[in-house]
Coordinates of C-alpha atoms in Angstrom, one line a residue:
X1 CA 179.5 64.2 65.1
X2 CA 181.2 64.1 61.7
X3 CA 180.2 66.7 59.5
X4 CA 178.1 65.1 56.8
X5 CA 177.7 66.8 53.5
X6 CA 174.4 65.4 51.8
X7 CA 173.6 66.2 47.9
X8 CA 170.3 65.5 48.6
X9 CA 168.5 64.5 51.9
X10 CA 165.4 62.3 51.8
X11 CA 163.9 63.5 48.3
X12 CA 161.5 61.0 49.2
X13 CA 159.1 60.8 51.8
X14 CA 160.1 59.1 55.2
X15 CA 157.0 57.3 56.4
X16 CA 156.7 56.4 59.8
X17 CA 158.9 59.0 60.9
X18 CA 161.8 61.1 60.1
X19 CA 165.5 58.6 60.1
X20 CA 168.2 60.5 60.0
X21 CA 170.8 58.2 58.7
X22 CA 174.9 58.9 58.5
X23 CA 175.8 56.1 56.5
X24 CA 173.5 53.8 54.6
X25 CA 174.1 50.9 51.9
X26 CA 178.0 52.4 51.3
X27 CA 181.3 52.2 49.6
X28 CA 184.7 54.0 51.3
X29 CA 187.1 55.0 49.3
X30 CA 189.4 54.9 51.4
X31 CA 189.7 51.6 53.1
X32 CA 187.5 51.7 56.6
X33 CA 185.3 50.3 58.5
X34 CA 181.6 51.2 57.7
X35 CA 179.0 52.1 60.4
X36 CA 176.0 53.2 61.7
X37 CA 174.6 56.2 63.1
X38 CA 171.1 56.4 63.1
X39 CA 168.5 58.8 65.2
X40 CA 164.5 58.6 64.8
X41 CA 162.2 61.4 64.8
X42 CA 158.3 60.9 65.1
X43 CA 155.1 62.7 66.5
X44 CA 156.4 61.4 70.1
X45 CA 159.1 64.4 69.3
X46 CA 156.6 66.8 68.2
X47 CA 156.7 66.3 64.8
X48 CA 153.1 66.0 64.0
X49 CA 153.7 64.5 60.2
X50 CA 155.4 61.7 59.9
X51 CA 155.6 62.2 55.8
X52 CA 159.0 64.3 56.0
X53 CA 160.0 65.7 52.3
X54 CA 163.1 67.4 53.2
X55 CA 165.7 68.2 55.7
X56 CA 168.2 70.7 56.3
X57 CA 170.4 71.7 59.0
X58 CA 171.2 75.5 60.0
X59 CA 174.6 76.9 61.0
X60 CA 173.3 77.2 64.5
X61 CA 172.3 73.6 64.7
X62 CA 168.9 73.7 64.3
X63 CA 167.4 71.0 62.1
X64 CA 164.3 72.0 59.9
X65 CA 162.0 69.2 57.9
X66 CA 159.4 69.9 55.6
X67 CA 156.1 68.3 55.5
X68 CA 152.6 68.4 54.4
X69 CA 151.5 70.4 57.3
X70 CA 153.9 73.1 57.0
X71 CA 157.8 73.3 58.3
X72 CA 158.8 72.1 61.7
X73 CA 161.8 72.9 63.5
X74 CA 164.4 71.7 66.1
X75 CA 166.3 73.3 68.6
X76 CA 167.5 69.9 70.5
X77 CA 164.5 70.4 72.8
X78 CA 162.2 68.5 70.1
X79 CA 160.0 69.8 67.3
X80 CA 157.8 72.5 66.9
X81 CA 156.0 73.8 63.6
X82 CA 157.2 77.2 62.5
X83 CA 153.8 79.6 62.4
X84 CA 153.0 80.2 58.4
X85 CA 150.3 82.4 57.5
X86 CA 148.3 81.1 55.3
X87 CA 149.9 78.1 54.4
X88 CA 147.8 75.7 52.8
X89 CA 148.2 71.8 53.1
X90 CA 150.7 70.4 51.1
X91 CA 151.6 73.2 49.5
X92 CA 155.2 73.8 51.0
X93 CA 157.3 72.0 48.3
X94 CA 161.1 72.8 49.3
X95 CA 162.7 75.5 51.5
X96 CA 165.9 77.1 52.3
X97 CA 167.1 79.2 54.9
X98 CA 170.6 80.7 54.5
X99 CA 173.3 81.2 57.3
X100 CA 172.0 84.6 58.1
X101 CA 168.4 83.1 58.9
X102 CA 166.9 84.6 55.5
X103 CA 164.2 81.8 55.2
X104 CA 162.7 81.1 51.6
X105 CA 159.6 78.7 50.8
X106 CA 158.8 77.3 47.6
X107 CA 155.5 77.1 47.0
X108 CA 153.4 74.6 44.7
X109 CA 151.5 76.1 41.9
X110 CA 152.8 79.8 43.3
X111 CA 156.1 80.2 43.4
X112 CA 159.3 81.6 45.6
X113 CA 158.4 83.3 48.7
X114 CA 160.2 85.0 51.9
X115 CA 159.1 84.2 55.4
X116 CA 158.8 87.2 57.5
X117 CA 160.0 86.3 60.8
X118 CA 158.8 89.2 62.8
X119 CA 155.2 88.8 61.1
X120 CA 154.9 85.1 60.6
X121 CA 154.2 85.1 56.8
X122 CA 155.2 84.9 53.7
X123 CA 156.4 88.1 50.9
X124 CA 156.6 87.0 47.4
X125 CA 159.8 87.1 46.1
X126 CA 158.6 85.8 42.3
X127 CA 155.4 84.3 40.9
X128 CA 156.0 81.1 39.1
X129 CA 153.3 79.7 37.5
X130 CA 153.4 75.3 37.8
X131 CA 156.3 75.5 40.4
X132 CA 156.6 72.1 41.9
X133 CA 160.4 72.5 42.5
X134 CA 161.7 69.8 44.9
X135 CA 165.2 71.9 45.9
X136 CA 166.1 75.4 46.4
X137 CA 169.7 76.2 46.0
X138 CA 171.3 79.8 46.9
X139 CA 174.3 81.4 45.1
X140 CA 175.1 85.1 45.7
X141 CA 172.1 87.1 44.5
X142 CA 170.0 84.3 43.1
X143 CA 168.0 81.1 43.8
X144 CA 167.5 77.7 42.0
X145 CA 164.3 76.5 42.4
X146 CA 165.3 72.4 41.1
X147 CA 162.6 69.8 39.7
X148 CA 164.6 66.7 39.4
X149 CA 164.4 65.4 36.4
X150 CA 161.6 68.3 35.1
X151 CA 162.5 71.7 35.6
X152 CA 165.2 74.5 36.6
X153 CA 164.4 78.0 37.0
X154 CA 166.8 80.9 38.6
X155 CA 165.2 83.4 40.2
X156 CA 167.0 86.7 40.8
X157 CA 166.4 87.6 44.5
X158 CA 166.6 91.3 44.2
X159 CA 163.8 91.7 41.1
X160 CA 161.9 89.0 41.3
X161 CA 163.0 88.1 37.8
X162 CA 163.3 84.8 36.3
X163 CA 165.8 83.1 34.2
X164 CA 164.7 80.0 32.7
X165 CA 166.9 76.8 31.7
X166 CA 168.2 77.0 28.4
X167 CA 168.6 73.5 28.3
X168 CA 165.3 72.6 28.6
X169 CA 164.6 73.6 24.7
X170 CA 167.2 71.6 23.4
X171 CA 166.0 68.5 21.4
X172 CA 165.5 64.9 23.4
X173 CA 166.1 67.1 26.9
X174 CA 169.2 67.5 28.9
X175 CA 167.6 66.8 32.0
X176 CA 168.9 68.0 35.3
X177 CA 169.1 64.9 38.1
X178 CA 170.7 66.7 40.5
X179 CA 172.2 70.1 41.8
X180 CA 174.2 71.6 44.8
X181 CA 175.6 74.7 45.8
X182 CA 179.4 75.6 46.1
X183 CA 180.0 77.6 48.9
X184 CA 177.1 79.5 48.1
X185 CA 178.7 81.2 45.3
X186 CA 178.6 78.6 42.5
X187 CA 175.6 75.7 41.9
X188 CA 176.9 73.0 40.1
X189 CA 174.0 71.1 38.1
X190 CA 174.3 67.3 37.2
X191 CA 172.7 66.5 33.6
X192 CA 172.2 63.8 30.9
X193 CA 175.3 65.3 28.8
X194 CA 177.8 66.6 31.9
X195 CA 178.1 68.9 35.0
X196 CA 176.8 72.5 34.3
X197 CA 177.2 75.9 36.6
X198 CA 175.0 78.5 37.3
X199 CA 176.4 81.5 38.2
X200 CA 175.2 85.5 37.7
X201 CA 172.4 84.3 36.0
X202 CA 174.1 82.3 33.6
X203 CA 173.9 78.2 32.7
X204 CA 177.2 77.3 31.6
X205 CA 179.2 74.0 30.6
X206 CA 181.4 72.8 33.1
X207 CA 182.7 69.3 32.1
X208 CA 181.1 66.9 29.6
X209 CA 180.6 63.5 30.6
X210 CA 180.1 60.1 28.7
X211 CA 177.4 59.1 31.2
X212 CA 174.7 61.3 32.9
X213 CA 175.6 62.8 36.4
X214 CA 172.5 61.7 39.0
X215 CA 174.5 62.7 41.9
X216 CA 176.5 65.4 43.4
X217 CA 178.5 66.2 46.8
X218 CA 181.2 68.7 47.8
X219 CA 184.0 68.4 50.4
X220 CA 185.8 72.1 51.1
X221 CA 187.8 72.0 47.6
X222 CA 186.9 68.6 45.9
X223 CA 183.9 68.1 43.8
X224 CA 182.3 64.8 43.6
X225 CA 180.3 63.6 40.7
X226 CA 178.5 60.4 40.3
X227 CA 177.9 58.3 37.1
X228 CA 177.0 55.0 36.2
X229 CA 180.1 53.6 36.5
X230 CA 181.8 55.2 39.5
X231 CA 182.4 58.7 41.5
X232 CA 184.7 61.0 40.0
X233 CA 186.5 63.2 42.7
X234 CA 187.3 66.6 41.1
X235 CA 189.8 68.9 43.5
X236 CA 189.8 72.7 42.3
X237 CA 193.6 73.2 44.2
X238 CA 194.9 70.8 41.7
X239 CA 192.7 70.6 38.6
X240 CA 193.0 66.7 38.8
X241 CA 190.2 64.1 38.5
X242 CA 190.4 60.7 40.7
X243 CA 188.1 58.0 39.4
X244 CA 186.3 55.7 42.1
X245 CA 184.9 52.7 39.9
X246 CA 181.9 50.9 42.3
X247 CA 179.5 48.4 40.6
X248 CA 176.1 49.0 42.8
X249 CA 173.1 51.0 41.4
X250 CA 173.8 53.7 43.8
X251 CA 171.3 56.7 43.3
X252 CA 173.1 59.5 45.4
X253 CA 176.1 60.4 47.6
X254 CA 177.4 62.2 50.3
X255 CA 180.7 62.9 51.6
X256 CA 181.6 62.3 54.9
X257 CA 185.0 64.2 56.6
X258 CA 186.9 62.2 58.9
X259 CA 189.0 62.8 62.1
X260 CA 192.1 65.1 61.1
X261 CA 193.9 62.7 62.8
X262 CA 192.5 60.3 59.2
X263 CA 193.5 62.5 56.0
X264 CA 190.7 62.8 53.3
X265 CA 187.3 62.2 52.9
X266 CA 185.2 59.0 52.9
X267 CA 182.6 58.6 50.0
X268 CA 179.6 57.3 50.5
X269 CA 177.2 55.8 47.1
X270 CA 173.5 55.4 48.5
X271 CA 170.9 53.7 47.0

């Protein structure tokens, strides 16, 4: 398969079952055919909830989703739910588990936690008192823990302490839409006013923008930044911008890497 790079997958709940979908309602910038590659999941698979909140895909392959009744897992032989202690229904509101299979939960109400493989529960990594988060995002020593459109707070994975958004003081809100993580090493965060970094504990501004940012992807060494009037393709080898203008109410994108036999990426505006 291509390697699909999502800058969010299913924020919203997949009823029914979990579709995992490759290309959906799209624009190519470059000019090809589109298509479809689509694969459904459901309790005939083993996963027992068909209400999936979020996916992601390990390293290894394995394909994680995140539902009311906890998080269930995939190894190719179908699902299985990962044994939480003392998980509580609904309470699992985002997870993220990092190439080394370090495995963090958010959890509602609570805050960040660490699974304990060996053990099967959970270590607090920081208390968070209201934590809803909907993403958790990883670069170097820390962890955003991302609300769309409420909150972001950094978490420093060694303490436990917290950083809170600067932003979110500032008068009629700079509100975060979206986020992703740069190799890891850098989180980009798309707002009302422009593109932000986080990095080291510190919110910084990246690149201002006329229109808010609602969408984010990244592609090796290129940077791609939705708005309301097109996708802005931002490539850190050259420092140059290419503008995509598109005319559909798209609400998120992904970036999908062709054959090398194809140069460049196609970009994909879902809605």
């Amino acid at each position: 398969n291509n390697n699909c790079i999502f800058s969010s997958v299913m924020k919203s709940r997949v009823v029914l079952g979990m579709v995992v979908v490759c290309h959906l309602l799209c624009f190519s910038a470059f000019a090809q055919e589109p298509y479809w590659s689509v694969k459904r999941f459901a309790t005939e698979d083993g996963l027992l909830d068909a209400n999936v909140l979020s996916v992601q895909q390990h390293t290894n392959g394995v394909i994680y989703c995140n539902t009311a009744k906890g998080l269930f897992y995939n190894d190719g032989s179908g699902f299985k739910q990962l044994p939480i202690k003392n998980l509580s229904y609904r309470t699992l509101t985002a997870f993220y588990i990092c190439p080394n299979g370090v495995l963090y939960l958010s959890i509602y109400n609570k805050g960040l936690y660490q699974y304990d493989w060996s053990q099967k529960t959970m270590q607090l990594v920081a208390a968070i008192s209201g934590n809803n988060a909907n993403q958790i995002l990883k670069c170097d020593n820390w962890a955003l823990l991302f609300t769309r459109g409420i909150r972001v707070t950094a978490v420093n994975l060694k303490t436990g302490s917290l950083v809170k958004d600067p932003q979110a003081l500032v008068q009629n809100k700079n509100l975060a839409y979206t986020a992703i993580s740069f190799h890891d090493t850098l989180i980009f965060i798309g707002r009302k006013s422009g593109i932000y970094t986080f990095k080291n504990g510190r919110y910084d501004l990246w690149k201002s923008t006329p229109e808010p940012v609602t969408a984010l992807a990244v592609d090796q060494n290129q940077l791609f930044y939705k708005t309301a009037i097109g996708i802005n393709i931002y490539n850190f080898n050259t420092a140059q911008t290419q503008f995509e203008p598109f005319n559909i109410d798209a609400t998120d994108v992904c970036v999908q890497l062709t054959p090398t036999t194809t140069p460049g990426a196609q970009v994909k505006a879902t809605s």
